[in-house]
Coordinates of C-alpha atoms and ligand atoms in Angstrom, one line a residue:
M1 CA 162.7 89.9 142.1
Y2 CA 163.1 92.7 139.6
Q3 CA 161.4 90.8 136.7
Q4 CA 158.1 90.6 138.7
F5 CA 158.4 94.2 139.8
Q6 CA 159.1 95.3 136.2
T7 CA 156.0 93.5 135.0
H8 CA 154.1 95.3 137.7
L9 CA 155.5 98.7 136.8
V10 CA 154.8 98.2 133.0
K11 CA 151.2 97.4 133.8
E12 CA 150.7 100.4 136.1
L13 CA 152.4 102.7 133.6
S14 CA 150.2 101.5 130.8
A15 CA 147.1 102.0 133.0
I16 CA 148.2 105.6 133.5
Q17 CA 148.5 106.0 129.7
Q18 CA 145.2 104.3 129.1
A19 CA 143.5 106.7 131.5
G20 CA 144.9 109.6 129.5
L21 CA 146.8 110.7 132.6
Y22 CA 150.4 110.2 131.4
K23 CA 152.5 113.3 131.7
N24 CA 154.8 114.1 128.8
E25 CA 157.4 116.7 129.2
R26 CA 157.9 119.3 126.4
I27 CA 161.6 120.1 125.9
L28 CA 162.6 123.7 125.7
I29 CA 165.9 124.7 124.1
S30 CA 165.9 128.3 125.2
A31 CA 165.8 130.2 128.5
Q32 CA 162.5 130.6 130.2
G33 CA 160.6 133.7 129.2
A34 CA 157.6 135.2 127.4
I35 CA 158.9 133.6 124.2
V36 CA 160.4 130.1 124.4
Q37 CA 161.9 127.8 121.8
V38 CA 160.7 124.2 121.9
L39 CA 162.7 121.2 120.6
G40 CA 162.8 121.5 116.8
G41 CA 163.3 125.2 117.0
K42 CA 159.7 126.5 116.9
E43 CA 159.1 129.6 118.9
V44 CA 156.0 129.9 121.0
L45 CA 154.5 132.3 123.5
N46 CA 154.7 130.9 127.0
F47 CA 151.5 131.2 129.1
C48 CA 152.2 128.4 131.6
A49 CA 155.2 129.3 133.6
N50 CA 155.2 130.7 137.2
N51 CA 157.4 133.5 135.9
Y52 CA 155.0 136.1 137.2
L53 CA 157.4 139.0 137.4
G54 CA 159.4 138.0 134.3
L55 CA 162.6 137.6 136.4
S56 CA 163.5 134.0 135.3
N57 CA 165.9 135.4 132.7
H58 CA 166.3 139.0 133.9
P59 CA 169.7 140.6 133.1
Q60 CA 170.0 142.0 136.6
L61 CA 169.5 138.6 138.2
I62 CA 171.9 137.0 135.8
E63 CA 174.5 139.6 136.6
A64 CA 173.9 139.2 140.4
A65 CA 174.2 135.4 140.0
T66 CA 177.4 135.7 138.0
Q67 CA 178.9 138.0 140.6
G68 CA 177.9 135.6 143.4
L69 CA 179.3 132.6 141.5
V70 CA 182.7 134.4 141.0
S71 CA 182.9 135.8 144.6
H72 CA 181.4 132.9 146.6
G73 CA 181.9 129.8 144.4
Y74 CA 179.6 127.3 142.9
G75 CA 178.4 125.0 145.8
M76 CA 178.5 124.8 149.5
S77 CA 179.0 121.0 150.0
S78 CA 177.4 121.4 153.4
V79 CA 174.3 121.9 155.3
R80 CA 173.8 125.2 157.0
F81 CA 174.8 124.3 160.6
I82 CA 178.0 122.6 159.7
C83 CA 179.8 124.9 157.2
G84 CA 177.1 125.9 154.8
T85 CA 176.2 129.4 155.8
Q86 CA 177.6 132.3 153.9
D87 CA 177.0 136.0 154.4
L88 CA 174.8 135.7 151.3
H89 CA 172.4 133.3 153.0
K90 CA 172.0 135.5 156.0
Q91 CA 171.4 138.6 153.7
L92 CA 168.8 136.8 151.7
E93 CA 167.0 135.7 154.9
Q94 CA 166.9 139.3 156.0
S95 CA 165.7 140.5 152.6
I96 CA 162.8 138.0 152.7
A97 CA 161.9 139.1 156.3
N98 CA 161.9 142.8 155.1
F99 CA 159.7 141.9 152.1
F100 CA 157.1 140.3 154.3
G101 CA 157.5 142.5 157.4
T102 CA 158.3 139.4 159.5
E103 CA 160.9 138.9 162.3
D104 CA 163.1 136.2 160.8
T105 CA 163.5 133.8 157.9
I106 CA 164.9 130.3 157.4
L107 CA 165.9 129.1 153.9
Y108 CA 165.3 125.7 152.4
A109 CA 166.2 124.0 149.2
A110 CA 162.6 124.4 148.1
C111 CA 159.2 125.4 149.5
F112 CA 158.4 121.7 149.3
D113 CA 161.0 121.2 152.0
A114 CA 159.9 124.3 153.9
N115 CA 156.3 122.8 154.2
G116 CA 157.7 119.3 154.8
G117 CA 159.8 120.5 157.7
V118 CA 157.5 123.1 159.4
F119 CA 154.9 121.1 161.4
E120 CA 156.8 118.2 162.9
P121 CA 159.3 120.2 164.9
L122 CA 156.6 122.6 166.3
L123 CA 153.6 120.4 167.1
N124 CA 152.8 117.0 168.5
E125 CA 149.9 114.6 169.1
E126 CA 148.3 117.1 171.6
D127 CA 147.9 119.7 168.9
A128 CA 145.6 120.2 165.8
I129 CA 146.3 121.3 162.3
L130 CA 143.3 122.7 160.3
S131 CA 144.1 122.5 156.6
D132 CA 142.3 123.8 153.6
A133 CA 141.2 120.9 151.3
L134 CA 142.9 122.4 148.3
N135 CA 146.3 123.1 150.0
H136 CA 149.4 122.2 148.0
A137 CA 150.7 118.6 148.1
S138 CA 153.8 119.7 150.2
I139 CA 151.5 121.0 153.0
I140 CA 149.6 117.7 152.9
D141 CA 152.9 115.8 153.1
G142 CA 154.2 118.0 155.9
V143 CA 151.1 117.5 157.9
K144 CA 151.5 113.7 157.5
L145 CA 155.0 113.8 158.9
C146 CA 153.7 115.4 162.1
K147 CA 151.8 113.7 164.9
A148 CA 149.2 116.5 165.3
Q149 CA 145.6 115.7 164.7
R150 CA 144.5 116.7 161.3
Y151 CA 141.2 118.6 160.5
R152 CA 140.4 119.3 156.8
Y153 CA 138.0 122.1 155.8
E154 CA 136.4 122.7 152.4
N155 CA 138.3 125.2 150.2
A156 CA 138.0 128.7 151.6
N157 CA 134.8 127.7 153.4
M158 CA 134.6 129.7 156.6
T159 CA 131.5 127.9 157.9
D160 CA 133.3 124.6 157.7
L161 CA 136.5 126.1 159.2
E162 CA 134.5 127.4 162.1
Q163 CA 133.0 123.9 162.7
Q164 CA 136.4 122.3 162.5
L165 CA 137.8 124.9 165.0
Q166 CA 134.9 124.1 167.4
A167 CA 135.7 120.4 167.1
A168 CA 139.4 121.1 167.7
Q169 CA 139.0 123.1 170.9
S170 CA 140.3 120.4 173.3
H171 CA 143.8 120.4 171.7
R172 CA 146.7 122.2 173.3
Y173 CA 147.7 124.3 170.2
R174 CA 145.8 124.9 167.0
I175 CA 147.1 126.2 163.6
I176 CA 145.1 127.0 160.5
V177 CA 147.0 126.4 157.3
T178 CA 146.2 127.7 153.9
D179 CA 147.6 128.5 150.5
G180 CA 147.6 132.2 149.7
V181 CA 146.5 131.7 146.1
F182 CA 145.0 128.4 145.1
S183 CA 146.8 127.4 141.9
M184 CA 144.0 125.8 140.0
D185 CA 141.3 128.6 140.2
G186 CA 143.5 131.6 141.1
N187 CA 141.3 132.5 144.0
V188 CA 142.8 134.1 147.1
A189 CA 142.3 132.6 150.6
P190 CA 140.0 134.8 152.7
L191 CA 142.8 135.5 155.2
D192 CA 140.9 138.3 156.9
K193 CA 138.1 136.0 157.9
I194 CA 140.6 133.2 158.7
C195 CA 142.4 135.5 161.1
E196 CA 139.1 136.5 162.7
L197 CA 138.2 132.9 163.3
A198 CA 141.7 132.2 164.6
E199 CA 141.2 135.0 167.1
K200 CA 137.8 133.8 168.1
Y201 CA 138.9 130.2 168.6
N202 CA 142.4 130.8 169.8
A203 CA 144.4 129.4 166.9
M204 CA 147.6 130.4 165.0
V205 CA 147.7 130.9 161.2
M206 CA 150.1 129.7 158.5
V207 CA 149.9 130.8 154.9
D208 CA 151.9 129.5 151.9
E209 CA 152.6 132.5 149.7
S210 CA 154.1 130.6 146.8
H211 CA 151.6 131.8 144.2
S212 CA 150.7 135.0 145.9
A213 CA 154.1 136.6 146.9
G214 CA 155.2 139.1 144.2
V215 CA 151.7 139.0 142.7
V216 CA 148.8 139.7 145.1
G217 CA 148.4 143.0 146.9
N218 CA 148.8 146.6 145.6
T219 CA 152.6 146.3 145.6
G220 CA 152.7 142.6 145.2
H221 CA 153.7 141.8 148.8
G222 CA 151.2 138.9 149.0
V223 CA 148.0 138.1 150.7
T224 CA 149.1 139.7 154.0
E225 CA 149.4 143.0 152.1
L226 CA 146.0 142.5 150.4
Y227 CA 144.3 142.0 153.8
N228 CA 146.4 144.5 155.7
L229 CA 147.8 141.7 157.9
R230 CA 151.5 142.4 157.4
G231 CA 153.5 141.0 160.4
K232 CA 150.4 139.5 162.0
I233 CA 150.7 136.0 160.6
E234 CA 152.7 133.5 162.7
I235 CA 154.1 131.5 159.8
I236 CA 154.5 132.3 156.1
T237 CA 156.1 129.8 153.7
G238 CA 157.1 130.6 150.1
T239 CA 159.3 129.8 147.1
L240 CA 162.1 131.5 145.2
G241 CA 161.0 129.2 142.3
K242 CA 158.1 131.3 141.1
A243 CA 157.9 135.1 141.0
F244 CA 161.3 135.7 142.6
G245 CA 163.5 134.5 139.8
G246 CA 162.3 131.0 139.4
A247 CA 165.5 129.1 140.1
I248 CA 165.2 127.1 143.3
G249 CA 164.8 127.7 147.0
G250 CA 162.1 128.0 149.6
F251 CA 161.7 129.7 152.9
T252 CA 159.7 130.0 156.1
T253 CA 159.4 133.4 157.6
G254 CA 157.5 134.7 160.6
K255 CA 157.8 134.8 164.4
K256 CA 161.4 134.7 165.5
E257 CA 161.1 131.9 168.1
I258 CA 159.4 129.7 165.5
I259 CA 162.2 130.3 163.0
E260 CA 164.8 129.6 165.8
M261 CA 163.2 126.3 166.6
L262 CA 163.1 125.3 163.0
R263 CA 166.8 126.0 162.7
Q264 CA 167.3 123.5 165.6
R265 CA 164.9 120.8 164.6
S266 CA 163.6 121.0 161.0
R267 CA 164.8 117.9 159.2
P268 CA 165.0 119.2 155.6
Y269 CA 167.1 122.1 157.0
L270 CA 169.4 120.0 159.1
F271 CA 169.9 117.2 156.7
S272 CA 169.9 118.9 153.2
N273 CA 172.3 121.1 151.4
S274 CA 172.5 124.9 151.5
I275 CA 171.2 126.7 148.4
P276 CA 174.0 127.7 146.0
P277 CA 175.7 131.0 146.5
M278 CA 174.6 132.3 143.1
V279 CA 171.0 131.6 143.8
A280 CA 171.3 133.5 147.1
A281 CA 173.0 136.4 145.4
A282 CA 170.3 136.6 142.7
G283 CA 167.6 136.3 145.3
I284 CA 169.0 139.3 147.2
R285 CA 169.0 141.3 144.0
A286 CA 165.4 140.3 143.2
F287 CA 164.2 141.6 146.5
E288 CA 166.3 144.8 146.0
M289 CA 164.7 145.4 142.6
L290 CA 161.2 144.9 144.1
A291 CA 162.0 147.4 146.9
E292 CA 163.2 150.0 144.4
T293 CA 160.1 150.1 142.2
N294 CA 156.7 148.5 141.7
F295 CA 157.1 148.6 137.9
L296 CA 157.0 144.8 137.4
Q297 CA 154.1 144.3 139.9
N298 CA 152.1 147.1 138.2
K299 CA 152.8 145.7 134.8
L300 CA 151.7 142.2 135.9
H301 CA 148.4 143.6 137.3
E302 CA 147.8 145.6 134.2
N303 CA 148.5 142.6 132.0
T304 CA 146.2 140.4 134.0
R305 CA 143.3 142.9 134.0
Y306 CA 143.6 143.4 130.3
F307 CA 143.8 139.7 129.5
V308 CA 140.9 138.6 131.7
S309 CA 138.6 141.4 130.5
R310 CA 139.3 140.7 126.8
M311 CA 138.8 136.9 127.3
I312 CA 135.5 137.5 129.0
A313 CA 134.4 139.9 126.3
A314 CA 135.4 137.2 123.7
G315 CA 132.9 134.9 125.3
F316 CA 135.1 132.6 127.4
D317 CA 134.0 131.2 130.8
I318 CA 136.7 132.5 133.1
K319 CA 136.9 131.7 136.9
P320 CA 136.9 134.8 139.0
T321 CA 140.6 135.4 139.7
Q322 CA 142.4 137.7 142.2
S323 CA 145.9 136.5 141.0
A324 CA 147.8 136.1 137.8
I325 CA 146.2 132.7 137.2
C326 CA 143.3 132.7 134.7
A327 CA 141.3 129.5 134.5
V328 CA 139.5 129.1 131.1
M329 CA 136.8 126.7 131.9
L330 CA 136.0 123.9 129.4
Y331 CA 134.6 121.2 131.8
D332 CA 135.6 118.4 129.4
A333 CA 139.0 116.7 129.8
Q334 CA 139.4 115.7 126.2
L335 CA 138.3 119.1 125.0
S336 CA 140.9 120.8 127.3
Q337 CA 143.7 118.6 125.8
L338 CA 142.5 119.2 122.2
M339 CA 142.3 122.9 122.7
A340 CA 145.8 123.1 124.3
S341 CA 147.2 121.3 121.3
L342 CA 145.4 123.5 118.8
L343 CA 146.7 126.5 120.6
L344 CA 150.2 125.2 120.4
N345 CA 149.8 125.0 116.6
E346 CA 148.9 128.7 116.9
G347 CA 152.1 129.4 118.8
I348 CA 150.5 129.6 122.3
Y349 CA 151.9 127.3 124.9
V350 CA 149.3 126.6 127.6
T351 CA 148.4 123.5 129.6
G352 CA 145.0 121.7 130.0
F353 CA 144.2 120.5 133.5
Y354 CA 141.7 117.8 134.3
F355 CA 140.9 115.1 136.8
P356 CA 142.6 114.3 139.2
V357 CA 144.4 117.6 139.2
V358 CA 141.0 119.4 139.3
P359 CA 137.6 117.8 140.2
K360 CA 135.8 115.7 137.6
G361 CA 133.9 117.8 135.1
Q362 CA 136.0 120.9 135.9
A363 CA 138.6 120.6 133.1
R364 CA 140.2 123.8 132.1
I365 CA 143.1 125.5 130.5
R366 CA 145.2 127.4 133.0
V367 CA 146.7 130.6 131.7
Q368 CA 149.4 132.3 133.7
I369 CA 150.1 136.0 133.0
S370 CA 153.6 137.5 133.4
A371 CA 155.2 140.9 133.6
A372 CA 157.4 139.6 130.8
H373 CA 154.4 139.6 128.4
E374 CA 154.0 142.6 126.2
R375 CA 150.6 143.8 125.0
E376 CA 151.3 142.2 121.6
H377 CA 151.8 138.8 123.2
L378 CA 148.5 139.1 125.1
D379 CA 146.7 140.1 121.9
K380 CA 148.2 137.2 120.0
C381 CA 147.1 134.8 122.8
I382 CA 143.6 136.2 122.9
A383 CA 143.3 136.1 119.1
A384 CA 144.5 132.4 119.1
F385 CA 142.1 131.5 121.9
T386 CA 139.2 133.2 120.1
K387 CA 140.0 131.4 116.8
V388 CA 140.4 128.0 118.4
G389 CA 137.4 128.6 120.7
K390 CA 135.2 129.3 117.7
E391 CA 136.4 126.2 115.9
L392 CA 135.6 124.1 119.0
N393 CA 132.4 125.9 119.7
V394 CA 133.1 126.9 123.3
L395 CA 132.3 130.6 123.1
T396 CA 129.2 132.1 124.5
E397 CA 127.6 135.0 122.7
Ligands
PLP401 C1 155.0 125.7 143.9 C2 154.5 125.5 145.3 C3 155.3 124.9 146.3 C4 156.6 124.2 145.9 O1 157.6 125.2 145.7 P1 159.0 124.7 145.4 O2 159.9 125.7 145.9 O3 159.0 124.5 143.9 O4 159.2 123.4 146.0 C5 154.8 124.8 147.6 N1 153.6 125.4 147.9 C6 152.8 126.0 146.9 C7 151.5 126.5 147.3 C8 153.2 126.0 145.6 O5 152.4 126.6 144.7

């Protein structure tokens, strides 16, 4: 059998390559940070990590992880409900609830699992899920695993959401699901309006704060801070893999009965291992740090404002952003690839995105700003973009 299957795979893989959609991985030989070393030893400035607060290699998190490793061991060898719950896991769940102003939290191995395991235990075929068209793949998969009826509305389009809500009125329960920040444009979901519609049409709300927590809002507490909706959203999911240290781990936080039910029925929680003690220990420290001072959030906001305003002044076409994601629009897929590779020659590591990751004709380079970036890093990046942008004739006067 395998020979036929192998032929099939080789053909499919070469089709991916032909279409220019083959993903190659660049190997880093250093820790994650503002400056990374790539294979061969070249140092480049990193503008494509989700390391928003610069915590991925922060000395305080390394110290906390080391202490956790020594005091609580390396692994748990168990799921939470058998013998996989330590004091550290409970403390981290409390820290996350405090951060979001929610009632309780449940940890997962990743946010992919949190989203995969949130719908099926709570809703059935009598219910409706109204999901933004640009929601993360893990939300789409989670919805598929649930028997509830699915309604899809255009990205952040409240007219469409209202129509879908009207169409979904006959269901028992309704929930509107949205990313907090959409990762390709950097736009924030209009959560205030979503909540108004939820109120009007009797629906619950779930928001995935993966790209927004630690970033959006005056003190970086996410979209619920931005819209003054702290504690009002039924379900928030998020990741420890982006702003909060970037290691691994996800969570669902919100109403306590919802969390309680997930602990009883959510399959990725019941049938998958606990997060490692050192990750829990470092996570606790990350939330402590963010409770002590807004220094990192403020620096990130300042960096983002500086970068975006200078790039616009330089003549780049930048998508309006309310996050630390800055989409430099090029519209042409090949141009985005060429530009990213020329920028790498200049010591700037960024990634071009094109169809099918973004719509056809919407190719871009996505720049992600971090609190780990110093002003000189930003200036170097802007100078490199400007130089390459002139060469490729993509600047407007
Ligand atoms: C990154 C991301 C995830 C996945 O998070 P992991 O913890 O890496 O699995 C889920 N949802 C959204 C919106 C994300 O951006």
